[in-house]
């Protein structure tokens, strides 16, 4: 009987909160910036997930319980091999709803705290690596092309005078990781390449994406000198224009400063990383994940 009442409770709560969410969007003239049908399916899926899997009624939602629910969604979608870009869209719909609920005090939750908790989770399950498999074919080909020429540049870079000081402190593999993750993220997140990106794209990427990566503190400190040396090397060989490199390096400086400040503010995300590791351990088999297919099937129905 308890299970039945919980199902009823989440449907009633969903109907009430969804109505309030739509009114908020209309009031602030935001209805045209999101797909309302997809968002409704995503939010309904979140309510069902929180009630049936996390087993927490709406009036008890908080950063900790919602974090557990969002982890279950992303890890299950990953386990089921769902489309990466569609996963990202559904996740963004869920978190947009949660942001409004927190800001309007419908949920007793600090949204920034939830964002901090989710950093390691989104880094693991929404990272650019592999995302090109879900891109349209021409975008996938572009991504592979970019990765190809940057890899060729890197082979020459490790033998260059610009790289020599870095190799005294880091391995070639570590330097390659910094450069290639940056290259992949720049294209998959910003739709830009090293050849046509700008200062603000780079600054935003470093500030918003890199703080979530599961890097050691040392790795973070090496991103700025590595990218600066790599761009300087590319300029010397004539791959990039001097004025372009100057703007890129400025973006790296500003983005790295913002990134390191963010990390220090959140104590290098030590607690979120520990909690993420605990959830990974708890659901190391992935748990039951067939339920997540329902959300994607419903989203595909409203899209077509």
PDB file of C-alpha atoms in Angstrom:
ATOM      1  CA  UNK A   1       0.000   0.000   0.000  1.00  0.00           C
ATOM      2  CA  UNK A   2       2.916   2.317   0.829  1.00  0.00           C
ATOM      3  CA  UNK A   3       4.296   1.932  -2.706  1.00  0.00           C
ATOM      4  CA  UNK A   4       0.943   2.886  -4.249  1.00  0.00           C
ATOM      5  CA  UNK A   5       0.644   6.038  -2.099  1.00  0.00           C
ATOM      6  CA  UNK A   6       4.180   7.035  -3.076  1.00  0.00           C
ATOM      7  CA  UNK A   7       3.296   6.771  -6.781  1.00  0.00           C
ATOM      8  CA  UNK A   8       0.207   8.913  -6.249  1.00  0.00           C
ATOM      9  CA  UNK A   9       2.210  11.424  -4.229  1.00  0.00           C
ATOM     10  CA  UNK A  10       4.834  11.923  -6.891  1.00  0.00           C
ATOM     11  CA  UNK A  11       2.206  12.381  -9.638  1.00  0.00           C
ATOM     12  CA  UNK A  12       0.368  15.018  -7.601  1.00  0.00           C
ATOM     13  CA  UNK A  13       3.631  16.755  -6.714  1.00  0.00           C
ATOM     14  CA  UNK A  14       4.765  16.654 -10.329  1.00  0.00           C
ATOM     15  CA  UNK A  15       1.518  18.189 -11.638  1.00  0.00           C
ATOM     16  CA  UNK A  16       1.657  21.019  -9.099  1.00  0.00           C
ATOM     17  CA  UNK A  17       5.358  21.805  -9.519  1.00  0.00           C
ATOM     18  CA  UNK A  18       5.297  21.522 -13.307  1.00  0.00           C
ATOM     19  CA  UNK A  19       2.459  24.051 -13.441  1.00  0.00           C
ATOM     20  CA  UNK A  20       4.432  26.436 -11.254  1.00  0.00           C
ATOM     21  CA  UNK A  21       7.547  25.942 -13.366  1.00  0.00           C
ATOM     22  CA  UNK A  22       5.667  26.770 -16.601  1.00  0.00           C
ATOM     23  CA  UNK A  23       4.172  29.889 -14.999  1.00  0.00           C
ATOM     24  CA  UNK A  24       7.667  30.970 -13.952  1.00  0.00           C
ATOM     25  CA  UNK A  25       8.950  30.539 -17.524  1.00  0.00           C
ATOM     26  CA  UNK A  26       6.040  32.548 -18.933  1.00  0.00           C
ATOM     27  CA  UNK A  27       6.442  35.322 -16.374  1.00  0.00           C
ATOM     28  CA  UNK A  28      10.113  35.705 -17.253  1.00  0.00           C
ATOM     29  CA  UNK A  29       9.525  35.182 -20.997  1.00  0.00           C
ATOM     30  CA  UNK A  30      11.715  32.063 -21.103  1.00  0.00           C
ATOM     31  CA  UNK A  31       9.314  29.660 -22.802  1.00  0.00           C
ATOM     32  CA  UNK A  32      11.052  29.996 -26.164  1.00  0.00           C
ATOM     33  CA  UNK A  33      14.517  28.965 -24.965  1.00  0.00           C
ATOM     34  CA  UNK A  34      13.723  25.328 -24.199  1.00  0.00           C
ATOM     35  CA  UNK A  35      11.786  22.415 -25.648  1.00  0.00           C
ATOM     36  CA  UNK A  36       8.762  22.304 -23.354  1.00  0.00           C
ATOM     37  CA  UNK A  37       7.704  18.773 -24.330  1.00  0.00           C
ATOM     38  CA  UNK A  38      11.161  17.288 -23.798  1.00  0.00           C
ATOM     39  CA  UNK A  39      11.516  19.171 -20.505  1.00  0.00           C
ATOM     40  CA  UNK A  40       8.162  17.853 -19.274  1.00  0.00           C
ATOM     41  CA  UNK A  41       9.184  14.245 -19.998  1.00  0.00           C
ATOM     42  CA  UNK A  42      12.561  14.828 -18.310  1.00  0.00           C
ATOM     43  CA  UNK A  43      11.060  16.417 -15.188  1.00  0.00           C
ATOM     44  CA  UNK A  44       8.380  13.722 -14.895  1.00  0.00           C
ATOM     45  CA  UNK A  45      11.157  11.128 -15.170  1.00  0.00           C
ATOM     46  CA  UNK A  46      13.032  12.896 -12.368  1.00  0.00           C
ATOM     47  CA  UNK A  47       9.984  12.771 -10.061  1.00  0.00           C
ATOM     48  CA  UNK A  48       9.472   9.075 -10.808  1.00  0.00           C
ATOM     49  CA  UNK A  49      13.175   8.361 -10.269  1.00  0.00           C
ATOM     50  CA  UNK A  50      13.244  10.193  -6.929  1.00  0.00           C
ATOM     51  CA  UNK A  51      10.093   8.386  -5.725  1.00  0.00           C
ATOM     52  CA  UNK A  52      10.787   4.848  -6.957  1.00  0.00           C
ATOM     53  CA  UNK A  53      14.594   4.550  -6.982  1.00  0.00           C
ATOM     54  CA  UNK A  54      15.866   7.070  -4.429  1.00  0.00           C
ATOM     55  CA  UNK A  55      12.615   6.651  -2.444  1.00  0.00           C
ATOM     56  CA  UNK A  56      12.459  10.249  -1.214  1.00  0.00           C
ATOM     57  CA  UNK A  57       9.153  12.178  -1.419  1.00  0.00           C
ATOM     58  CA  UNK A  58       9.212  15.652  -2.954  1.00  0.00           C
ATOM     59  CA  UNK A  59       8.875  17.516   0.354  1.00  0.00           C
ATOM     60  CA  UNK A  60      12.144  15.923   1.493  1.00  0.00           C
ATOM     61  CA  UNK A  61      14.243  16.646  -1.602  1.00  0.00           C
ATOM     62  CA  UNK A  62      17.579  18.311  -0.827  1.00  0.00           C
ATOM     63  CA  UNK A  63      21.041  18.574  -2.406  1.00  0.00           C
ATOM     64  CA  UNK A  64      22.093  15.149  -1.124  1.00  0.00           C
ATOM     65  CA  UNK A  65      19.027  13.192  -2.278  1.00  0.00           C
ATOM     66  CA  UNK A  66      18.807  15.002  -5.630  1.00  0.00           C
ATOM     67  CA  UNK A  67      22.523  14.370  -6.174  1.00  0.00           C
ATOM     68  CA  UNK A  68      21.865  10.666  -5.671  1.00  0.00           C
ATOM     69  CA  UNK A  69      19.003  10.770  -8.164  1.00  0.00           C
ATOM     70  CA  UNK A  70      20.940  12.640 -10.840  1.00  0.00           C
ATOM     71  CA  UNK A  71      23.853  10.244 -10.364  1.00  0.00           C
ATOM     72  CA  UNK A  72      21.493   7.301 -10.923  1.00  0.00           C
ATOM     73  CA  UNK A  73      20.166   8.928 -14.093  1.00  0.00           C
ATOM     74  CA  UNK A  74      23.574   9.689 -15.654  1.00  0.00           C
ATOM     75  CA  UNK A  75      25.235   6.416 -14.666  1.00  0.00           C
ATOM     76  CA  UNK A  76      22.231   4.379 -15.861  1.00  0.00           C
ATOM     77  CA  UNK A  77      22.034   6.265 -19.168  1.00  0.00           C
ATOM     78  CA  UNK A  78      25.747   5.617 -19.644  1.00  0.00           C
ATOM     79  CA  UNK A  79      25.362   1.931 -18.789  1.00  0.00           C
ATOM     80  CA  UNK A  80      22.479   1.554 -21.230  1.00  0.00           C
ATOM     81  CA  UNK A  81      24.516   3.234 -23.973  1.00  0.00           C
ATOM     82  CA  UNK A  82      22.056   6.062 -24.519  1.00  0.00           C
ATOM     83  CA  UNK A  83      22.788   8.895 -26.964  1.00  0.00           C
ATOM     84  CA  UNK A  84      25.304  11.248 -25.285  1.00  0.00           C
ATOM     85  CA  UNK A  85      23.841  14.484 -26.661  1.00  0.00           C
ATOM     86  CA  UNK A  86      20.277  13.466 -25.772  1.00  0.00           C
ATOM     87  CA  UNK A  87      21.470  12.495 -22.281  1.00  0.00           C
ATOM     88  CA  UNK A  88      22.947  15.974 -21.955  1.00  0.00           C
ATOM     89  CA  UNK A  89      19.684  17.607 -23.112  1.00  0.00           C
ATOM     90  CA  UNK A  90      17.572  15.614 -20.633  1.00  0.00           C
ATOM     91  CA  UNK A  91      20.030  16.345 -17.822  1.00  0.00           C
ATOM     92  CA  UNK A  92      19.991  20.076 -18.652  1.00  0.00           C
ATOM     93  CA  UNK A  93      16.160  20.017 -18.569  1.00  0.00           C
ATOM     94  CA  UNK A  94      16.187  18.370 -15.132  1.00  0.00           C
ATOM     95  CA  UNK A  95      18.730  20.796 -13.700  1.00  0.00           C
ATOM     96  CA  UNK A  96      16.978  23.860 -15.158  1.00  0.00           C
ATOM     97  CA  UNK A  97      13.809  22.769 -13.357  1.00  0.00           C
ATOM     98  CA  UNK A  98      15.780  22.186 -10.145  1.00  0.00           C
ATOM     99  CA  UNK A  99      17.388  25.623 -10.395  1.00  0.00           C
ATOM    100  CA  UNK A 100      13.958  27.297 -10.609  1.00  0.00           C
ATOM    101  CA  UNK A 101      12.595  25.166  -7.747  1.00  0.00           C
ATOM    102  CA  UNK A 102      15.555  26.108  -5.554  1.00  0.00           C
ATOM    103  CA  UNK A 103      15.400  29.813  -6.455  1.00  0.00           C
ATOM    104  CA  UNK A 104      11.649  29.954  -5.719  1.00  0.00           C
ATOM    105  CA  UNK A 105      12.141  28.020  -2.442  1.00  0.00           C
ATOM    106  CA  UNK A 106       9.976  25.104  -3.527  1.00  0.00           C
ATOM    107  CA  UNK A 107      12.917  22.893  -2.578  1.00  0.00           C
ATOM    108  CA  UNK A 108      15.075  23.575   0.483  1.00  0.00           C
ATOM    109  CA  UNK A 109      18.296  23.297  -1.483  1.00  0.00           C
ATOM    110  CA  UNK A 110      21.322  25.418  -2.324  1.00  0.00           C
ATOM    111  CA  UNK A 111      21.665  24.975  -6.087  1.00  0.00           C
ATOM    112  CA  UNK A 112      25.368  25.887  -6.043  1.00  0.00           C
ATOM    113  CA  UNK A 113      25.935  23.070  -3.558  1.00  0.00           C
ATOM    114  CA  UNK A 114      24.204  20.623  -5.911  1.00  0.00           C
ATOM    115  CA  UNK A 115      26.340  21.886  -8.812  1.00  0.00           C
ATOM    116  CA  UNK A 116      29.495  21.292  -6.761  1.00  0.00           C
ATOM    117  CA  UNK A 117      28.368  17.768  -5.870  1.00  0.00           C
ATOM    118  CA  UNK A 118      27.627  17.001  -9.511  1.00  0.00           C
ATOM    119  CA  UNK A 119      30.993  18.190 -10.893  1.00  0.00           C
ATOM    120  CA  UNK A 120      32.797  14.816 -10.682  1.00  0.00           C
ATOM    121  CA  UNK A 121      29.669  12.978 -11.871  1.00  0.00           C
ATOM    122  CA  UNK A 122      29.182  15.090 -14.993  1.00  0.00           C
ATOM    123  CA  UNK A 123      32.921  14.927 -15.655  1.00  0.00           C
ATOM    124  CA  UNK A 124      32.722  11.133 -15.679  1.00  0.00           C
ATOM    125  CA  UNK A 125      29.510  10.720 -17.669  1.00  0.00           C
ATOM    126  CA  UNK A 126      29.181  13.849 -19.828  1.00  0.00           C
ATOM    127  CA  UNK A 127      32.820  14.354 -20.836  1.00  0.00           C
ATOM    128  CA  UNK A 128      33.588  15.014 -24.497  1.00  0.00           C
ATOM    129  CA  UNK A 129      35.577  11.789 -24.962  1.00  0.00           C
ATOM    130  CA  UNK A 130      33.449   9.507 -27.119  1.00  0.00           C
ATOM    131  CA  UNK A 131      30.730  12.131 -27.561  1.00  0.00           C
ATOM    132  CA  UNK A 132      31.528  12.440 -31.266  1.00  0.00           C
ATOM    133  CA  UNK A 133      29.968   8.982 -31.751  1.00  0.00           C
ATOM    134  CA  UNK A 134      26.614  10.637 -31.055  1.00  0.00           C
ATOM    135  CA  UNK A 135      27.212  13.613 -33.342  1.00  0.00           C
ATOM    136  CA  UNK A 136      25.924  13.839 -36.898  1.00  0.00           C
ATOM    137  CA  UNK A 137      28.381  12.269 -39.331  1.00  0.00           C
ATOM    138  CA  UNK A 138      29.898  15.515 -40.636  1.00  0.00           C
ATOM    139  CA  UNK A 139      30.540  16.767 -37.102  1.00  0.00           C
ATOM    140  CA  UNK A 140      32.105  13.435 -36.168  1.00  0.00           C
ATOM    141  CA  UNK A 141      34.405  13.666 -39.183  1.00  0.00           C
ATOM    142  CA  UNK A 142      35.391  17.220 -38.219  1.00  0.00           C
ATOM    143  CA  UNK A 143      36.146  16.135 -34.648  1.00  0.00           C
ATOM    144  CA  UNK A 144      38.361  13.299 -35.891  1.00  0.00           C
ATOM    145  CA  UNK A 145      40.115  15.653 -38.310  1.00  0.00           C
ATOM    146  CA  UNK A 146      40.873  18.146 -35.531  1.00  0.00           C
ATOM    147  CA  UNK A 147      42.147  15.386 -33.267  1.00  0.00           C
ATOM    148  CA  UNK A 148      44.311  14.133 -36.133  1.00  0.00           C
ATOM    149  CA  UNK A 149      46.192  17.331 -36.882  1.00  0.00           C
ATOM    150  CA  UNK A 150      46.564  18.265 -33.203  1.00  0.00           C
ATOM    151  CA  UNK A 151      48.062  14.808 -32.569  1.00  0.00           C
ATOM    152  CA  UNK A 152      50.563  15.431 -35.371  1.00  0.00           C
ATOM    153  CA  UNK A 153      51.451  18.815 -33.908  1.00  0.00           C
ATOM    154  CA  UNK A 154      51.911  17.224 -30.501  1.00  0.00           C
ATOM    155  CA  UNK A 155      54.447  14.670 -31.818  1.00  0.00           C
ATOM    156  CA  UNK A 156      56.617  17.575 -32.966  1.00  0.00           C
ATOM    157  CA  UNK A 157      55.864  19.592 -29.840  1.00  0.00           C
ATOM    158  CA  UNK A 158      57.401  17.026 -27.458  1.00  0.00           C
ATOM    159  CA  UNK A 159      60.710  17.370 -29.327  1.00  0.00           C
ATOM    160  CA  UNK A 160      60.609  21.184 -29.281  1.00  0.00           C
ATOM    161  CA  UNK A 161      62.458  23.664 -27.055  1.00  0.00           C
ATOM    162  CA  UNK A 162      59.079  24.971 -25.846  1.00  0.00           C
ATOM    163  CA  UNK A 163      58.258  21.536 -24.400  1.00  0.00           C
ATOM    164  CA  UNK A 164      61.651  20.749 -22.846  1.00  0.00           C
ATOM    165  CA  UNK A 165      61.031  22.511 -19.483  1.00  0.00           C
ATOM    166  CA  UNK A 166      57.629  20.798 -19.144  1.00  0.00           C
ATOM    167  CA  UNK A 167      59.115  17.325 -19.630  1.00  0.00           C
ATOM    168  CA  UNK A 168      61.284  17.875 -16.554  1.00  0.00           C
ATOM    169  CA  UNK A 169      58.110  17.967 -14.454  1.00  0.00           C
ATOM    170  CA  UNK A 170      55.510  15.937 -16.354  1.00  0.00           C
ATOM    171  CA  UNK A 171      55.505  12.856 -18.570  1.00  0.00           C
ATOM    172  CA  UNK A 172      54.782  13.006 -22.290  1.00  0.00           C
ATOM    173  CA  UNK A 173      51.536  11.105 -21.638  1.00  0.00           C
ATOM    174  CA  UNK A 174      50.367  13.675 -19.102  1.00  0.00           C
ATOM    175  CA  UNK A 175      51.091  16.579 -21.445  1.00  0.00           C
ATOM    176  CA  UNK A 176      49.253  14.813 -24.247  1.00  0.00           C
ATOM    177  CA  UNK A 177      46.249  14.306 -21.946  1.00  0.00           C
ATOM    178  CA  UNK A 178      46.045  18.036 -21.174  1.00  0.00           C
ATOM    179  CA  UNK A 179      46.277  19.039 -24.843  1.00  0.00           C
ATOM    180  CA  UNK A 180      43.872  16.423 -26.214  1.00  0.00           C
ATOM    181  CA  UNK A 181      41.189  16.821 -23.546  1.00  0.00           C
ATOM    182  CA  UNK A 182      41.322  20.564 -24.184  1.00  0.00           C
ATOM    183  CA  UNK A 183      41.072  20.013 -27.959  1.00  0.00           C
ATOM    184  CA  UNK A 184      38.166  17.565 -27.668  1.00  0.00           C
ATOM    185  CA  UNK A 185      36.295  19.730 -25.179  1.00  0.00           C
ATOM    186  CA  UNK A 186      36.781  22.847 -27.278  1.00  0.00           C
ATOM    187  CA  UNK A 187      35.104  21.195 -30.262  1.00  0.00           C
ATOM    188  CA  UNK A 188      32.451  19.107 -28.521  1.00  0.00           C
ATOM    189  CA  UNK A 189      31.403  21.848 -26.097  1.00  0.00           C
ATOM    190  CA  UNK A 190      32.081  25.065 -28.020  1.00  0.00           C
ATOM    191  CA  UNK A 191      32.086  23.816 -31.641  1.00  0.00           C
ATOM    192  CA  UNK A 192      35.441  25.538 -32.098  1.00  0.00           C
ATOM    193  CA  UNK A 193      38.892  24.286 -33.102  1.00  0.00           C
ATOM    194  CA  UNK A 194      42.326  25.542 -32.071  1.00  0.00           C
ATOM    195  CA  UNK A 195      42.495  27.293 -35.448  1.00  0.00           C
ATOM    196  CA  UNK A 196      39.339  29.378 -35.045  1.00  0.00           C
ATOM    197  CA  UNK A 197      38.725  29.693 -31.318  1.00  0.00           C
ATOM    198  CA  UNK A 198      38.952  32.953 -29.397  1.00  0.00           C
ATOM    199  CA  UNK A 199      39.947  34.255 -26.013  1.00  0.00           C
ATOM    200  CA  UNK A 200      36.454  34.049 -24.495  1.00  0.00           C
ATOM    201  CA  UNK A 201      35.806  30.473 -25.704  1.00  0.00           C
ATOM    202  CA  UNK A 202      39.005  29.293 -24.048  1.00  0.00           C
ATOM    203  CA  UNK A 203      38.395  31.277 -20.869  1.00  0.00           C
ATOM    204  CA  UNK A 204      34.870  29.868 -20.526  1.00  0.00           C
ATOM    205  CA  UNK A 205      35.984  26.311 -21.246  1.00  0.00           C
ATOM    206  CA  UNK A 206      38.721  26.314 -18.608  1.00  0.00           C
ATOM    207  CA  UNK A 207      36.551  28.057 -16.026  1.00  0.00           C
ATOM    208  CA  UNK A 208      33.447  25.903 -16.449  1.00  0.00           C
ATOM    209  CA  UNK A 209      34.561  22.467 -17.681  1.00  0.00           C
ATOM    210  CA  UNK A 210      37.988  21.754 -16.293  1.00  0.00           C
ATOM    211  CA  UNK A 211      37.199  22.213 -12.577  1.00  0.00           C
ATOM    212  CA  UNK A 212      35.082  19.060 -12.754  1.00  0.00           C
ATOM    213  CA  UNK A 213      37.737  16.789 -14.206  1.00  0.00           C
ATOM    214  CA  UNK A 214      39.118  14.173 -11.856  1.00  0.00           C
ATOM    215  CA  UNK A 215      42.635  15.573 -11.999  1.00  0.00           C
ATOM    216  CA  UNK A 216      45.178  15.801  -9.204  1.00  0.00           C
ATOM    217  CA  UNK A 217      46.006  19.311  -7.957  1.00  0.00           C
ATOM    218  CA  UNK A 218      49.306  19.084  -9.814  1.00  0.00           C
ATOM    219  CA  UNK A 219      47.529  18.501 -13.127  1.00  0.00           C
ATOM    220  CA  UNK A 220      45.506  21.686 -12.770  1.00  0.00           C
ATOM    221  CA  UNK A 221      48.638  23.747 -12.199  1.00  0.00           C
ATOM    222  CA  UNK A 222      50.178  22.364 -15.393  1.00  0.00           C
ATOM    223  CA  UNK A 223      47.323  23.165 -17.788  1.00  0.00           C
ATOM    224  CA  UNK A 224      48.280  26.826 -18.266  1.00  0.00           C
ATOM    225  CA  UNK A 225      52.034  26.305 -18.916  1.00  0.00           C
ATOM    226  CA  UNK A 226      51.323  23.324 -21.191  1.00  0.00           C
ATOM    227  CA  UNK A 227      48.740  25.093 -23.385  1.00  0.00           C
ATOM    228  CA  UNK A 228      50.821  28.295 -23.469  1.00  0.00           C
ATOM    229  CA  UNK A 229      53.906  26.374 -24.621  1.00  0.00           C
ATOM    230  CA  UNK A 230      51.879  24.380 -27.164  1.00  0.00           C
ATOM    231  CA  UNK A 231      50.335  27.498 -28.738  1.00  0.00           C
ATOM    232  CA  UNK A 232      53.719  29.272 -28.785  1.00  0.00           C
ATOM    233  CA  UNK A 233      55.250  26.254 -30.533  1.00  0.00           C
ATOM    234  CA  UNK A 234      52.405  26.209 -33.099  1.00  0.00           C
ATOM    235  CA  UNK A 235      53.001  29.898 -33.813  1.00  0.00           C
ATOM    236  CA  UNK A 236      56.752  29.394 -34.311  1.00  0.00           C
ATOM    237  CA  UNK A 237      56.118  26.670 -36.907  1.00  0.00           C
ATOM    238  CA  UNK A 238      53.612  28.883 -38.708  1.00  0.00           C
ATOM    239  CA  UNK A 239      50.518  26.818 -37.832  1.00  0.00           C
ATOM    240  CA  UNK A 240      48.852  29.748 -36.045  1.00  0.00           C
ATOM    241  CA  UNK A 241      49.006  33.527 -36.517  1.00  0.00           C
ATOM    242  CA  UNK A 242      50.824  35.576 -33.825  1.00  0.00           C
ATOM    243  CA  UNK A 243      47.841  37.839 -33.035  1.00  0.00           C
ATOM    244  CA  UNK A 244      45.600  34.749 -32.757  1.00  0.00           C
ATOM    245  CA  UNK A 245      48.032  33.036 -30.369  1.00  0.00           C
ATOM    246  CA  UNK A 246      48.266  36.191 -28.261  1.00  0.00           C
ATOM    247  CA  UNK A 247      44.477  36.170 -27.733  1.00  0.00           C
ATOM    248  CA  UNK A 248      44.451  32.423 -27.021  1.00  0.00           C
ATOM    249  CA  UNK A 249      47.194  32.700 -24.398  1.00  0.00           C
ATOM    250  CA  UNK A 250      45.307  35.573 -22.761  1.00  0.00           C
ATOM    251  CA  UNK A 251      42.226  33.352 -22.628  1.00  0.00           C
ATOM    252  CA  UNK A 252      44.293  30.559 -21.057  1.00  0.00           C
ATOM    253  CA  UNK A 253      45.624  32.955 -18.403  1.00  0.00           C
ATOM    254  CA  UNK A 254      42.196  34.272 -17.468  1.00  0.00           C
ATOM    255  CA  UNK A 255      40.487  30.879 -17.650  1.00  0.00           C
ATOM    256  CA  UNK A 256      43.191  29.164 -15.578  1.00  0.00           C
ATOM    257  CA  UNK A 257      43.013  31.839 -12.888  1.00  0.00           C
ATOM    258  CA  UNK A 258      39.226  31.489 -12.678  1.00  0.00           C
ATOM    259  CA  UNK A 259      39.520  27.677 -12.688  1.00  0.00           C
ATOM    260  CA  UNK A 260      42.041  27.594  -9.830  1.00  0.00           C
ATOM    261  CA  UNK A 261      39.953  30.057  -7.800  1.00  0.00           C
ATOM    262  CA  UNK A 262      36.903  27.852  -8.332  1.00  0.00           C
ATOM    263  CA  UNK A 263      38.811  24.766  -7.211  1.00  0.00           C
ATOM    264  CA  UNK A 264      40.177  26.440  -4.088  1.00  0.00           C
ATOM    265  CA  UNK A 265      36.744  27.834  -3.195  1.00  0.00           C
ATOM    266  CA  UNK A 266      35.358  24.295  -3.277  1.00  0.00           C
ATOM    267  CA  UNK A 267      38.379  22.744  -1.550  1.00  0.00           C
ATOM    268  CA  UNK A 268      39.405  21.065  -4.806  1.00  0.00           C
ATOM    269  CA  UNK A 269      36.047  19.193  -4.819  1.00  0.00           C
ATOM    270  CA  UNK A 270      37.399  16.672  -2.327  1.00  0.00           C
ATOM    271  CA  UNK A 271      34.008  15.946  -0.732  1.00  0.00           C
ATOM    272  CA  UNK A 272      32.146  15.610  -4.072  1.00  0.00           C
ATOM    273  CA  UNK A 273      34.869  13.256  -5.317  1.00  0.00           C
ATOM    274  CA  UNK A 274      34.596  11.093  -2.180  1.00  0.00           C
ATOM    275  CA  UNK A 275      30.802  10.991  -2.428  1.00  0.00           C
ATOM    276  CA  UNK A 276      31.013  10.167  -6.131  1.00  0.00           C
ATOM    277  CA  UNK A 277      33.408   7.296  -5.361  1.00  0.00           C
ATOM    278  CA  UNK A 278      31.000   6.015  -2.691  1.00  0.00           C
ATOM    279  CA  UNK A 279      28.040   6.074  -5.096  1.00  0.00           C
ATOM    280  CA  UNK A 280      30.126   4.348  -7.778  1.00  0.00           C
ATOM    281  CA  UNK A 281      30.963   1.644  -5.243  1.00  0.00           C
ATOM    282  CA  UNK A 282      27.336   1.293  -4.160  1.00  0.00           C
ATOM    283  CA  UNK A 283      26.098   0.912  -7.739  1.00  0.00           C
ATOM    284  CA  UNK A 284      29.212  -0.687  -9.214  1.00  0.00           C
ATOM    285  CA  UNK A 285      27.072  -3.068 -11.241  1.00  0.00           C
ATOM    286  CA  UNK A 286      25.097  -0.047 -12.378  1.00  0.00           C
ATOM    287  CA  UNK A 287      22.049  -1.229 -10.478  1.00  0.00           C
ATOM    288  CA  UNK A 288      18.817  -1.725 -12.387  1.00  0.00           C
ATOM    289  CA  UNK A 289      19.008   0.661 -15.319  1.00  0.00           C
ATOM    290  CA  UNK A 290      16.302  -0.518 -17.702  1.00  0.00           C
ATOM    291  CA  UNK A 291      13.983   2.163 -16.268  1.00  0.00           C
ATOM    292  CA  UNK A 292      16.074   4.913 -17.821  1.00  0.00           C
ATOM    293  CA  UNK A 293      15.099   3.706 -21.308  1.00  0.00           C
ATOM    294  CA  UNK A 294      11.505   4.817 -20.645  1.00  0.00           C
ATOM    295  CA  UNK A 295      12.625   8.452 -20.378  1.00  0.00           C
ATOM    296  CA  UNK A 296      14.571   8.316 -23.650  1.00  0.00           C
ATOM    297  CA  UNK A 297      11.773   6.489 -25.478  1.00  0.00           C
ATOM    298  CA  UNK A 298       9.254   9.152 -24.380  1.00  0.00           C
ATOM    299  CA  UNK A 299      11.616  11.964 -25.381  1.00  0.00           C
ATOM    300  CA  UNK A 300      12.118  10.394 -28.813  1.00  0.00           C
ATOM    301  CA  UNK A 301       8.331  10.138 -29.196  1.00  0.00           C
ATOM    302  CA  UNK A 302       7.754  13.850 -28.548  1.00  0.00           C
ATOM    303  CA  UNK A 303      10.668  14.791 -30.805  1.00  0.00           C
ATOM    304  CA  UNK A 304       9.240  12.940 -33.817  1.00  0.00           C
TER     305      UNK A 304
END
